[in-house]
CSV table of C-alpha atoms in Angstrom, one decimal:
chain,number,residue,atom,x,y,z
A,1,MET,CA,72.7,-184.0,-5.5
A,2,SER,CA,72.1,-184.4,-9.2
A,3,ARG,CA,70.7,-181.5,-11.1
A,4,VAL,CA,68.9,-183.9,-13.4
A,5,ALA,CA,65.1,-183.7,-12.8
A,6,PRO,CA,64.1,-186.7,-10.7
A,7,GLU,CA,60.9,-187.5,-12.6
A,8,GLN,CA,62.9,-188.0,-15.9
A,9,GLU,CA,66.6,-188.6,-16.1
A,10,HIS,CA,67.1,-186.4,-19.1
A,11,ALA,CA,64.5,-183.7,-18.4
A,12,TRP,CA,67.2,-181.0,-18.3
A,13,ARG,CA,66.4,-177.6,-16.9
A,14,VAL,CA,67.1,-174.7,-19.2
A,15,GLY,CA,67.3,-171.2,-17.7
A,16,THR,CA,68.4,-167.6,-18.3
A,17,ALA,CA,70.8,-165.8,-16.1
A,18,PRO,CA,69.6,-162.4,-14.9
A,19,GLY,CA,70.8,-159.6,-17.2
A,20,ILE,CA,73.1,-156.8,-16.1
A,21,PHE,CA,73.6,-154.3,-18.9
A,22,PRO,CA,71.9,-154.6,-22.3
A,23,PHE,CA,75.1,-154.2,-24.3
A,24,ILE,CA,77.9,-155.5,-22.2
A,25,GLY,CA,75.5,-158.3,-20.8
A,26,HIS,CA,77.1,-160.7,-18.4
A,27,GLY,CA,80.7,-160.0,-19.6
A,28,ILE,CA,81.3,-157.5,-16.8
A,29,ALA,CA,80.3,-159.9,-14.1
A,30,LEU,CA,82.3,-162.7,-15.7
A,31,TYR,CA,85.3,-160.3,-16.0
A,32,ARG,CA,85.1,-158.8,-12.5
A,33,HIS,CA,84.0,-161.8,-10.4
A,34,PRO,CA,84.4,-164.8,-12.8
A,35,LEU,CA,84.4,-167.7,-10.4
A,36,THR,CA,81.5,-166.3,-8.3
A,37,PHE,CA,79.6,-165.7,-11.5
A,38,LEU,CA,80.2,-169.3,-12.8
A,39,ASN,CA,79.2,-170.8,-9.5
A,40,SER,CA,75.9,-168.9,-9.6
A,41,LEU,CA,74.7,-170.3,-12.9
A,42,PRO,CA,73.7,-173.9,-12.0
A,43,ALA,CA,70.9,-172.5,-9.9
A,44,HIS,CA,69.3,-171.3,-13.1
A,45,GLY,CA,69.5,-174.7,-14.9
A,46,ASP,CA,71.7,-177.2,-16.6
A,47,LEU,CA,71.9,-175.1,-19.7
A,48,VAL,CA,71.9,-171.3,-19.0
A,49,GLU,CA,71.6,-168.5,-21.5
A,50,ILE,CA,73.9,-165.6,-20.9
A,51,ARG,CA,75.0,-162.5,-22.9
A,52,LEU,CA,78.6,-161.8,-23.9
A,53,GLY,CA,78.4,-158.2,-25.2
A,54,PRO,CA,75.7,-158.3,-27.8
A,55,GLN,CA,76.0,-162.0,-28.3
A,56,ARG,CA,73.7,-164.7,-26.9
A,57,ALA,CA,75.6,-167.7,-25.5
A,58,TRP,CA,74.7,-170.9,-23.6
A,59,MET,CA,76.7,-172.1,-20.6
A,60,VAL,CA,76.6,-175.9,-20.0
A,61,CYS,CA,76.5,-176.6,-16.3
A,62,HIS,CA,76.0,-180.4,-16.1
A,63,PRO,CA,78.8,-183.0,-16.8
A,64,GLU,CA,76.7,-185.2,-19.0
A,65,LEU,CA,75.8,-182.3,-21.2
A,66,VAL,CA,79.4,-181.2,-21.4
A,67,HIS,CA,80.4,-184.7,-22.3
A,68,GLN,CA,77.8,-184.7,-25.1
A,69,VAL,CA,79.3,-181.4,-26.4
A,70,LEU,CA,82.9,-182.7,-26.3
A,71,MET,CA,82.2,-186.0,-27.9
A,72,ASP,CA,80.5,-184.4,-30.9
A,73,SER,CA,83.2,-182.1,-32.2
A,74,ARG,CA,81.6,-182.1,-35.6
A,75,THR,CA,78.5,-180.3,-34.3
A,76,PHE,CA,80.2,-178.4,-31.4
A,77,ASP,CA,83.3,-177.2,-33.2
A,78,LYS,CA,86.2,-175.1,-31.9
A,79,GLY,CA,84.8,-171.6,-32.1
A,80,GLY,CA,83.1,-168.8,-30.2
A,81,PRO,CA,84.7,-165.8,-28.5
A,82,LEU,CA,87.7,-167.6,-27.1
A,83,TYR,CA,88.8,-169.1,-30.4
A,84,ASP,CA,88.0,-166.0,-32.3
A,85,ARG,CA,90.6,-164.3,-30.1
A,86,LEU,CA,93.0,-167.3,-30.2
A,87,ARG,CA,93.2,-167.7,-33.9
A,88,PRO,CA,94.9,-164.4,-34.6
A,89,LEU,CA,97.5,-165.4,-32.0
A,90,LEU,CA,97.9,-169.1,-32.7
A,91,GLY,CA,96.6,-169.4,-36.3
A,92,ASP,CA,95.0,-172.7,-37.3
A,93,GLY,CA,97.2,-175.1,-35.4
A,94,VAL,CA,96.1,-178.4,-33.8
A,95,GLY,CA,94.5,-176.6,-30.8
A,96,THR,CA,92.4,-174.1,-32.7
A,97,CYS,CA,91.7,-175.5,-36.2
A,98,ARG,CA,88.2,-176.5,-37.3
A,99,HIS,CA,86.9,-180.0,-37.2
A,100,GLN,CA,87.6,-180.8,-40.8
A,101,ALA,CA,91.3,-180.0,-40.5
A,102,HIS,CA,91.9,-181.6,-37.1
A,103,ARG,CA,92.4,-185.2,-37.9
A,104,ARG,CA,95.2,-184.6,-40.4
A,105,GLN,CA,97.0,-182.2,-38.0
A,106,ARG,CA,96.6,-184.5,-35.1
A,107,ARG,CA,98.1,-187.4,-37.0
A,108,LEU,CA,101.0,-185.3,-38.1
A,109,LEU,CA,101.9,-184.4,-34.5
A,110,GLN,CA,100.8,-187.5,-32.6
A,111,PRO,CA,104.2,-189.3,-32.9
A,112,GLU,CA,105.9,-186.5,-31.0
A,113,PHE,CA,103.5,-187.1,-28.0
A,114,ARG,CA,103.4,-190.9,-27.9
A,115,ALA,CA,104.5,-192.6,-24.6
A,116,ALA,CA,107.9,-193.6,-25.9
A,117,ARG,CA,108.7,-190.2,-27.3
A,118,VAL,CA,107.5,-188.5,-24.1
A,119,ALA,CA,109.8,-190.9,-22.1
A,120,ASP,CA,112.7,-189.8,-24.4
A,121,HIS,CA,112.3,-186.2,-23.0
A,122,THR,CA,112.8,-187.3,-19.3
A,123,ALA,CA,116.5,-186.4,-19.2
A,124,LEU,CA,115.8,-183.0,-20.8
A,125,MET,CA,113.0,-182.3,-18.3
A,126,ALA,CA,115.4,-183.3,-15.5
A,127,GLU,CA,118.1,-180.9,-16.7
A,128,GLU,CA,115.8,-178.0,-16.8
A,129,VAL,CA,114.2,-178.7,-13.4
A,130,GLU,CA,117.6,-178.8,-11.8
A,131,ALA,CA,118.7,-175.6,-13.6
A,132,VAL,CA,115.8,-173.4,-12.6
A,133,CYS,CA,116.2,-174.4,-8.9
A,134,ARG,CA,120.0,-174.0,-8.9
A,135,GLU,CA,119.9,-170.4,-7.7
A,136,TRP,CA,117.6,-171.0,-4.7
A,137,ARG,CA,119.1,-170.3,-1.3
A,138,THR,CA,118.0,-170.7,2.3
A,139,GLY,CA,115.7,-167.9,3.4
A,140,ARG,CA,115.6,-166.4,-0.1
A,141,GLN,CA,112.3,-165.2,-1.6
A,142,VAL,CA,111.5,-166.9,-4.9
A,143,ASP,CA,109.0,-165.8,-7.5
A,144,VAL,CA,107.5,-169.2,-7.9
A,145,SER,CA,105.2,-168.2,-10.7
A,146,ALA,CA,108.1,-166.8,-12.8
A,147,THR,CA,110.3,-169.8,-11.9
A,148,MET,CA,107.7,-172.4,-13.0
A,149,LEU,CA,107.0,-170.5,-16.2
A,150,ALA,CA,110.8,-170.3,-16.9
A,151,LEU,CA,111.0,-174.1,-16.4
A,152,THR,CA,108.1,-175.0,-18.7
A,153,THR,CA,109.2,-172.5,-21.4
A,154,ARG,CA,112.7,-173.9,-21.4
A,155,VAL,CA,111.4,-177.5,-21.6
A,156,ILE,CA,108.9,-176.8,-24.5
A,157,SER,CA,111.4,-174.6,-26.3
A,158,ARG,CA,113.9,-177.4,-26.4
A,159,VAL,CA,111.3,-179.9,-27.5
A,160,LEU,CA,110.1,-177.7,-30.3
A,161,PHE,CA,113.4,-176.0,-31.4
A,162,SER,CA,116.3,-177.8,-29.7
A,163,ASP,CA,118.8,-175.1,-28.9
A,164,SER,CA,117.5,-172.6,-31.4
A,165,LEU,CA,116.3,-170.1,-28.7
A,166,ASP,CA,118.9,-168.6,-26.4
A,167,ALA,CA,118.2,-167.7,-22.8
A,168,THR,CA,117.4,-164.1,-23.6
A,169,THR,CA,114.9,-165.0,-26.3
A,170,ALA,CA,113.3,-167.6,-24.0
A,171,ALA,CA,112.9,-165.0,-21.3
A,172,GLU,CA,111.3,-162.6,-23.8
A,173,ILE,CA,108.8,-165.3,-24.8
A,174,ARG,CA,107.8,-165.7,-21.1
A,175,SER,CA,107.2,-162.0,-20.8
A,176,CYS,CA,105.1,-161.9,-23.9
A,177,LEU,CA,103.0,-164.9,-22.9
A,178,ALA,CA,102.2,-163.2,-19.6
A,179,THR,CA,101.0,-160.1,-21.4
A,180,ILE,CA,99.0,-162.1,-23.9
A,181,VAL,CA,97.2,-164.3,-21.3
A,182,ARG,CA,96.0,-161.2,-19.5
A,183,GLY,CA,94.7,-159.6,-22.6
A,184,LEU,CA,92.9,-162.7,-24.0
A,185,PHE,CA,90.5,-163.0,-21.1
A,186,VAL,CA,88.9,-159.6,-21.4
A,187,ARG,CA,88.7,-160.0,-25.2
A,188,THR,CA,86.8,-163.3,-24.7
A,189,VAL,CA,84.2,-162.2,-22.1
A,190,VAL,CA,83.6,-158.8,-23.7
A,191,PRO,CA,83.9,-159.7,-27.4
A,192,VAL,CA,83.3,-156.1,-28.8
A,193,ASP,CA,86.1,-155.6,-31.3
A,194,ALA,CA,85.9,-151.8,-31.3
A,195,LEU,CA,87.1,-151.7,-27.7
A,196,PHE,CA,90.4,-153.4,-28.6
A,197,ARG,CA,91.1,-151.3,-31.7
A,198,VAL,CA,91.5,-148.2,-29.5
A,199,PRO,CA,95.3,-147.6,-29.1
A,200,THR,CA,95.3,-147.7,-25.3
A,201,PRO,CA,98.6,-148.8,-23.5
A,202,ALA,CA,97.1,-152.2,-22.7
A,203,ASN,CA,96.0,-152.8,-26.3
A,204,ARG,CA,99.4,-151.7,-27.6
A,205,ARG,CA,101.2,-154.0,-25.2
A,206,TYR,CA,99.0,-156.9,-26.2
A,207,ARG,CA,99.6,-156.3,-29.9
A,208,ARG,CA,103.4,-155.9,-29.4
A,209,ALA,CA,103.6,-159.2,-27.5
A,210,VAL,CA,101.6,-161.1,-30.1
A,211,ASP,CA,103.8,-159.7,-32.9
A,212,ARG,CA,107.0,-160.5,-31.0
A,213,VAL,CA,106.1,-164.1,-30.4
A,214,HIS,CA,105.3,-164.6,-34.1
A,215,ALA,CA,108.6,-163.0,-35.0
A,216,ILE,CA,110.6,-165.2,-32.7
A,217,VAL,CA,109.1,-168.3,-34.2
A,218,ASP,CA,109.5,-167.1,-37.7
A,219,THR,CA,113.2,-166.4,-37.1
A,220,ALA,CA,113.7,-169.9,-35.7
A,221,ILE,CA,112.0,-171.5,-38.8
A,222,ALA,CA,114.0,-169.3,-41.2
A,223,GLU,CA,117.3,-170.2,-39.6
A,224,ARG,CA,116.6,-173.9,-39.7
A,225,ARG,CA,115.5,-173.7,-43.3
A,226,ARG,CA,118.7,-171.8,-44.3
A,227,GLY,CA,120.6,-174.8,-42.9
A,228,ALA,CA,122.1,-173.1,-39.9
A,229,PRO,CA,124.3,-175.5,-37.9
A,230,SER,CA,121.9,-177.7,-35.9
A,231,GLY,CA,124.1,-180.3,-34.2
A,232,ASP,CA,122.2,-183.4,-33.1
A,233,ARG,CA,118.7,-182.1,-33.3
A,234,THR,CA,115.6,-184.2,-33.1
A,235,ASP,CA,112.7,-181.8,-32.5
A,236,VAL,CA,109.2,-180.9,-33.5
A,237,LEU,CA,110.5,-178.2,-35.9
A,238,GLY,CA,112.6,-180.7,-37.7
A,239,THR,CA,109.7,-183.1,-37.9
A,240,LEU,CA,107.4,-180.5,-39.4
A,241,LEU,CA,109.9,-179.2,-41.9
A,242,THR,CA,110.6,-182.8,-43.1
A,243,ALA,CA,106.9,-183.4,-43.5
A,244,MET,CA,106.6,-180.2,-45.5
A,245,ALA,CA,109.3,-181.3,-47.8
A,246,ASP,CA,108.1,-184.9,-48.2
A,247,ASP,CA,104.4,-184.2,-48.7
A,248,GLY,CA,104.7,-182.0,-51.7
A,249,GLY,CA,103.1,-178.9,-50.2
A,250,ALA,CA,100.3,-180.7,-48.3
A,251,ILE,CA,101.9,-179.1,-45.2
A,252,THR,CA,102.5,-175.4,-45.7
A,253,ALA,CA,105.0,-173.0,-44.2
A,254,GLN,CA,102.1,-171.3,-42.4
A,255,GLU,CA,101.0,-174.5,-40.9
A,256,VAL,CA,104.5,-175.2,-39.5
A,257,HIS,CA,104.4,-171.7,-38.0
A,258,ASP,CA,100.9,-172.2,-36.5
A,259,GLN,CA,101.7,-175.6,-35.0
A,260,LEU,CA,104.8,-174.3,-33.2
A,261,ILE,CA,103.0,-171.2,-31.9
A,262,THR,CA,100.2,-173.4,-30.6
A,263,LEU,CA,102.5,-175.9,-28.9
A,264,LEU,CA,104.7,-173.2,-27.4
A,265,PHE,CA,101.7,-171.4,-25.9
A,266,ALA,CA,99.9,-174.5,-24.6
A,267,GLY,CA,103.1,-176.2,-23.4
A,268,ALA,CA,104.4,-173.4,-21.3
A,269,GLU,CA,101.4,-171.6,-19.6
A,270,SER,CA,99.2,-174.4,-18.3
A,271,THR,CA,101.9,-176.6,-16.8
A,272,ALA,CA,103.5,-173.7,-15.1
A,273,LEU,CA,100.2,-172.6,-13.5
A,274,CYS,CA,99.5,-176.2,-12.3
A,275,LEU,CA,102.9,-176.4,-10.6
A,276,ALA,CA,102.6,-172.9,-9.0
A,277,SER,CA,99.1,-173.8,-7.8
A,278,ALA,CA,100.4,-177.1,-6.3
A,279,LEU,CA,103.2,-175.5,-4.4
A,280,ASP,CA,100.8,-172.8,-3.1
A,281,LEU,CA,98.2,-175.4,-2.0
A,282,LEU,CA,100.7,-177.6,-0.3
A,283,ALA,CA,101.9,-174.7,1.8
A,284,ARG,CA,98.3,-174.1,2.8
A,285,HIS,CA,97.8,-177.8,3.7
A,286,PRO,CA,100.7,-179.0,5.9
A,287,ASP,CA,99.2,-182.5,6.4
A,288,GLU,CA,99.2,-183.1,2.6
A,289,GLU,CA,102.7,-181.6,2.4
A,290,VAL,CA,104.0,-184.1,5.0
A,291,LEU,CA,102.5,-187.1,3.0
A,292,LEU,CA,104.2,-185.8,-0.1
A,293,HIS,CA,107.5,-185.3,1.6
A,294,SER,CA,107.3,-188.9,3.0
A,295,GLU,CA,106.9,-190.3,-0.5
A,296,VAL,CA,109.7,-188.3,-2.2
A,297,ASP,CA,112.1,-189.0,0.7
A,298,ALA,CA,111.4,-192.7,0.2
A,299,VAL,CA,111.7,-192.7,-3.6
A,300,LEU,CA,114.4,-190.1,-4.3
A,301,ALA,CA,117.9,-189.7,-2.8
A,302,GLU,CA,118.9,-186.2,-1.7
A,303,GLY,CA,119.4,-184.1,-4.9
A,304,GLN,CA,118.1,-186.9,-7.1
A,305,LEU,CA,115.8,-186.3,-10.0
A,306,ALA,CA,113.1,-188.8,-10.9
A,307,GLY,CA,113.8,-191.1,-13.8
A,308,PRO,CA,112.0,-193.9,-15.5
A,309,ASP,CA,112.5,-196.2,-12.5
A,310,GLU,CA,111.2,-193.6,-10.0
A,311,LEU,CA,108.3,-192.0,-11.8
A,312,PRO,CA,105.9,-195.0,-11.4
A,313,ARG,CA,106.5,-194.9,-7.6
A,314,LEU,CA,105.6,-191.2,-7.2
A,315,VAL,CA,101.9,-192.0,-6.6
A,316,ARG,CA,101.2,-189.4,-3.9
A,317,THR,CA,102.9,-186.8,-6.2
A,318,ARG,CA,100.4,-187.6,-8.9
A,319,LEU,CA,97.5,-187.5,-6.5
A,320,VAL,CA,98.5,-183.9,-5.5
A,321,LEU,CA,98.8,-182.8,-9.1
A,322,THR,CA,95.5,-184.4,-10.1
A,323,GLU,CA,93.7,-182.7,-7.2
A,324,THR,CA,95.4,-179.4,-8.1
A,325,LEU,CA,94.0,-179.8,-11.7
A,326,ARG,CA,90.6,-180.3,-10.2
A,327,HIS,CA,90.8,-177.5,-7.7
A,328,ARG,CA,92.4,-175.0,-10.0
A,329,PRO,CA,92.2,-176.2,-13.6
A,330,PRO,CA,94.5,-173.8,-15.7
A,331,GLY,CA,92.1,-174.1,-18.6
A,332,TRP,CA,88.9,-173.0,-16.7
A,333,LEU,CA,86.6,-171.7,-19.4
A,334,PHE,CA,86.2,-172.7,-23.1
A,335,THR,CA,83.8,-171.9,-26.0
A,336,ARG,CA,82.4,-173.9,-28.9
A,337,VAL,CA,80.2,-172.9,-31.8
A,338,THR,CA,77.5,-175.0,-33.4
A,339,THR,CA,78.0,-175.9,-37.0
A,340,ARG,CA,74.3,-176.8,-37.6
A,341,GLU,CA,71.0,-176.5,-35.9
A,342,THR,CA,70.9,-178.9,-33.0
A,343,ALA,CA,69.3,-179.7,-29.7
A,344,LEU,CA,71.0,-179.6,-26.3
A,345,ALA,CA,69.1,-180.3,-23.1
A,346,GLY,CA,66.0,-180.3,-25.1
A,347,HIS,CA,66.6,-176.7,-26.2
A,348,HIS,CA,67.0,-175.7,-29.8
A,349,LEU,CA,70.3,-174.1,-30.7
A,350,PRO,CA,70.7,-172.5,-34.2
A,351,ALA,CA,73.8,-172.9,-36.3
A,352,GLY,CA,76.4,-170.5,-35.2
A,353,ALA,CA,75.4,-170.5,-31.5
A,354,THR,CA,78.1,-170.0,-28.9
A,355,VAL,CA,78.3,-172.7,-26.2
A,356,LEU,CA,80.5,-172.4,-23.2
A,357,TYR,CA,81.7,-174.9,-20.6
A,358,SER,CA,83.9,-174.6,-17.6
A,359,PRO,CA,86.1,-177.3,-16.1
A,360,TYR,CA,86.2,-175.2,-12.9
A,361,LEU,CA,82.5,-175.1,-12.6
A,362,LEU,CA,82.1,-178.9,-13.2
A,363,GLN,CA,85.0,-179.7,-10.9
A,364,HIS,CA,83.6,-177.6,-8.0
A,365,ASP,CA,80.1,-179.1,-8.2
A,366,PRO,CA,79.3,-180.6,-4.8
A,367,ALA,CA,77.1,-183.2,-6.5
A,368,SER,CA,80.3,-184.6,-8.1
A,369,PHE,CA,82.9,-183.6,-5.5
A,370,PRO,CA,81.9,-183.4,-1.8
A,371,ASP,CA,83.5,-180.4,-0.1
A,372,PRO,CA,84.6,-179.1,-3.5
A,373,ASP,CA,86.6,-176.1,-2.1
A,374,ARG,CA,88.8,-178.4,0.0
A,375,PHE,CA,92.1,-179.6,-1.3
A,376,LEU,CA,91.9,-183.4,-0.9
A,377,PRO,CA,94.3,-185.5,-3.0
A,378,ASP,CA,92.9,-188.7,-1.5
A,379,ARG,CA,89.8,-188.1,-3.7
A,380,TRP,CA,91.9,-189.8,-6.4
A,381,LEU,CA,92.8,-193.0,-4.5
A,382,PRO,CA,91.4,-196.0,-6.3
A,383,GLY,CA,88.5,-196.6,-3.9
A,384,GLN,CA,87.5,-192.9,-4.0
A,385,ALA,CA,87.9,-192.0,-7.6
A,386,VAL,CA,85.3,-194.5,-8.8
A,387,GLY,CA,82.6,-192.3,-7.3
A,388,VAL,CA,83.4,-189.4,-9.7
A,389,PRO,CA,80.6,-189.0,-12.3
A,390,HIS,CA,81.6,-189.5,-15.9
A,391,GLY,CA,82.6,-186.3,-17.5
A,392,ALA,CA,83.0,-184.3,-14.2
A,393,MET,CA,86.8,-184.2,-14.3
A,394,ILE,CA,88.0,-182.7,-17.5
A,395,PRO,CA,91.2,-180.6,-17.1
A,396,PHE,CA,92.5,-181.9,-20.4
A,397,ALA,CA,89.1,-181.9,-22.2
A,398,ALA,CA,87.8,-185.2,-23.8
A,399,GLY,CA,86.9,-186.8,-27.1
A,400,SER,CA,88.9,-186.2,-30.3
A,401,ARG,CA,90.0,-182.8,-29.1
A,402,LYS,CA,91.5,-184.0,-25.8
A,403,CYS,CA,94.8,-182.3,-25.2
A,404,ILE,CA,97.6,-183.9,-27.3
A,405,GLY,CA,100.2,-183.1,-24.6
A,406,ASP,CA,98.5,-184.4,-21.5
A,407,ALA,CA,101.0,-187.2,-20.8
A,408,PHE,CA,103.9,-184.8,-21.5
A,409,ALA,CA,102.5,-182.2,-19.1
A,410,MET,CA,101.9,-184.7,-16.3
A,411,ARG,CA,105.4,-186.2,-16.6
A,412,GLU,CA,107.0,-182.8,-16.5
A,413,ALA,CA,104.9,-181.6,-13.6
A,414,THR,CA,105.5,-184.9,-11.6
A,415,MET,CA,109.3,-184.6,-12.1
A,416,ALA,CA,109.3,-180.9,-11.1
A,417,LEU,CA,107.1,-181.2,-8.0
A,418,ALA,CA,108.9,-184.3,-6.7
A,419,PHE,CA,112.3,-182.6,-7.1
A,420,VAL,CA,111.2,-179.4,-5.4
A,421,ALA,CA,109.5,-181.3,-2.6
A,422,ARG,CA,112.5,-183.5,-2.0
A,423,ASN,CA,114.8,-180.6,-1.5
A,424,TRP,CA,112.8,-177.6,-0.4
A,425,ARG,CA,109.9,-176.5,1.6
A,426,LEU,CA,108.2,-173.3,0.3
A,427,ARG,CA,106.5,-170.9,2.7
A,428,HIS,CA,104.2,-168.0,2.1
A,429,LEU,CA,105.4,-164.5,3.0
A,430,PRO,CA,104.0,-163.1,6.3
A,431,GLY,CA,100.6,-161.5,5.7
A,432,HIS,CA,100.1,-163.2,2.4
A,433,VAL,CA,96.5,-163.1,1.1
A,434,GLU,CA,95.4,-165.2,-1.8
A,435,ARG,CA,94.3,-163.2,-4.8
A,436,LEU,CA,93.3,-165.7,-7.4
A,437,ARG,CA,92.0,-163.8,-10.4
A,438,PRO,CA,91.5,-165.8,-13.6
A,439,ALA,CA,92.7,-164.5,-16.9
A,440,ALA,CA,92.6,-166.7,-20.0
A,441,THR,CA,94.0,-169.3,-17.7
A,442,LEU,CA,93.7,-169.9,-13.9
A,443,GLY,CA,96.4,-169.9,-11.4
A,444,PRO,CA,98.8,-167.7,-9.3
A,445,ARG,CA,100.7,-165.2,-11.5
A,446,SER,CA,102.8,-163.4,-8.8
A,447,LEU,CA,103.3,-166.0,-6.2
A,448,VAL,CA,106.4,-165.2,-4.1
A,449,MET,CA,107.5,-167.7,-1.4
A,450,VAL,CA,110.4,-168.3,0.9
A,451,CYS,CA,112.8,-171.3,0.5
A,452,GLU,CA,113.5,-173.6,3.5
A,453,PRO,CA,115.8,-176.5,2.8
A,454,ARG,CA,114.6,-180.0,3.7
A,455,GLY,CA,117.8,-182.1,3.3
A,456,ARG,CA,121.2,-181.3,4.8
A,457,ARG,CA,122.3,-179.5,1.7
A,458,PRO,CA,119.8,-179.1,-1.2
A,459,LEU,CA,121.3,-179.0,-4.6
A,460,GLY,CA,122.9,-175.7,-5.4
A,461,THR,CA,123.0,-174.6,-1.7
A,462,PRO,CA,126.5,-173.5,-0.4
A,463,HIS,CA,128.2,-175.7,2.1
A,464,ARG,CA,127.8,-173.1,4.9
A,465,VAL,CA,124.1,-174.2,5.4
A,466,ASP,CA,125.0,-177.8,6.4
A,467,SER,CA,124.0,-177.2,10.0
A,468,LEU,CA,120.4,-176.4,9.2
A,469,GLU,CA,117.7,-178.0,11.2
A,470,PRO,CA,117.1,-181.7,10.4
A,471,ARG,CA,114.2,-183.0,8.4
A,472,ALA,CA,111.1,-184.0,10.2
A,473,ALA,CA,110.3,-187.7,10.6
A,474,ALA,CA,108.7,-189.3,7.6
A,475,ALA,CA,105.1,-190.2,7.5
A,476,PRO,CA,104.1,-193.7,6.3
A,477,ARG,CA,104.5,-194.3,2.6
A,478,VAL,CA,101.6,-194.3,0.2
A,479,HIS,CA,100.6,-197.6,-1.4
A,480,ASP,CA,101.7,-197.6,-5.1
A,481,SER,CA,98.4,-198.1,-6.9
A,482,ARG,CA,99.6,-196.6,-10.1
A,483,THR,CA,96.1,-195.5,-10.9
A,484,ALA,CA,96.2,-191.9,-9.8
A,485,GLY,CA,95.7,-189.1,-12.3
A,486,GLY,CA,92.9,-187.2,-13.9
A,487,ASP,CA,91.4,-187.6,-17.3
A,488,GLY,CA,92.7,-185.2,-19.4
A,489,VAL,CA,93.5,-178.1,-20.8
A,490,ASP,CA,91.0,-178.0,-23.8
A,491,GLY,CA,93.8,-178.8,-26.1
A,492,ALA,CA,94.1,-180.5,-29.4
């Protein structure tokens, strides 16, 4: 039921979460048991005061209040512990910059993410999806988390830099991103700088990873500016360098660097986690897996990749991805900072106050999503999705800072999931136990599964496996409503 007080629709409840330690505050609980801690907060109110280290912060627990925050980016600006940690990594790119710089940056990058331009990347996505699955073999264990990150890193690297990054460098980026994501979370929930200046092994690994990603991007920019042979390149780096030359210094070399770092980080991590989570959840829900297999068998020939004609017909595939984004949003916790004195839920917030919101918390609220812990893609069928309260489903944020790459990510994930499901069934290892521990993002980071072929001979499989067991009978096809999908990772 709604948490809005029944006697007055907007008589919001404001509470304070019980304290733990006077200095660390709630950061320890948020770090050790983050999802349990989040789910405990709505019992204290719709706006709950917590402590992150010595800092006071307010967690917004009701979708209408979160919508209010996201739609007023001038008052509730990108800031707080998360962005204080992200800016040394990403700089002031489109995902982290302050409100006053955002519109110009968004306009600069928007052409690269319009529908027609995203469609242009379909063939590129298809090539990389096929490439990362080429080595899969019957009965072999596959590190699904690493494979999906390899896919998304390869795709976004080509979109940003064309062929400027070789395979070894792309693999190094993947390793660095994994280290960075682990380190970001603890720096967010325990924002005590002195702890992270101590030269511990973990702090040194984090610093080395950040420095190396910056060095790789700087090298790619320098080589392009020197006029290194580029072939037929139409990429984001070229667009940014052209804008820098044409705008008389309005776009600086540092901004080019920051935009590339931002898009690289956002374009690899979140989509990879979404795909790994989807494959994990399908293996746990065989009835949903059967429905997905029925659709991809009907839409795609054996070994075929989805193209412009097939993508609109992959309705069930999009339902699965949308429910995955609800169930396990990769971007699960975000911060904002108030730029002026304001009121939220009838509570006065001073300028500089830290405000947090969590897509995971909102998307697991039983008032918005009955049986929130169940994986139910049919929630997003046209007749069902209309019952979702406004602002309750926000995996890509909302308002002017809604993720600039949401359509790109959904196309890439749809193509990848459909191709894998058409050719392979993935099974958990015997005795597998789910250990879902959030870091800066949420999703499985060491998911190893076993490959079972679905067709007579999945792409890349030797001929000797032609006699494998036949595919199960297909379930009825899903009606093509073309309306599945979620609104909107707190992006740009």
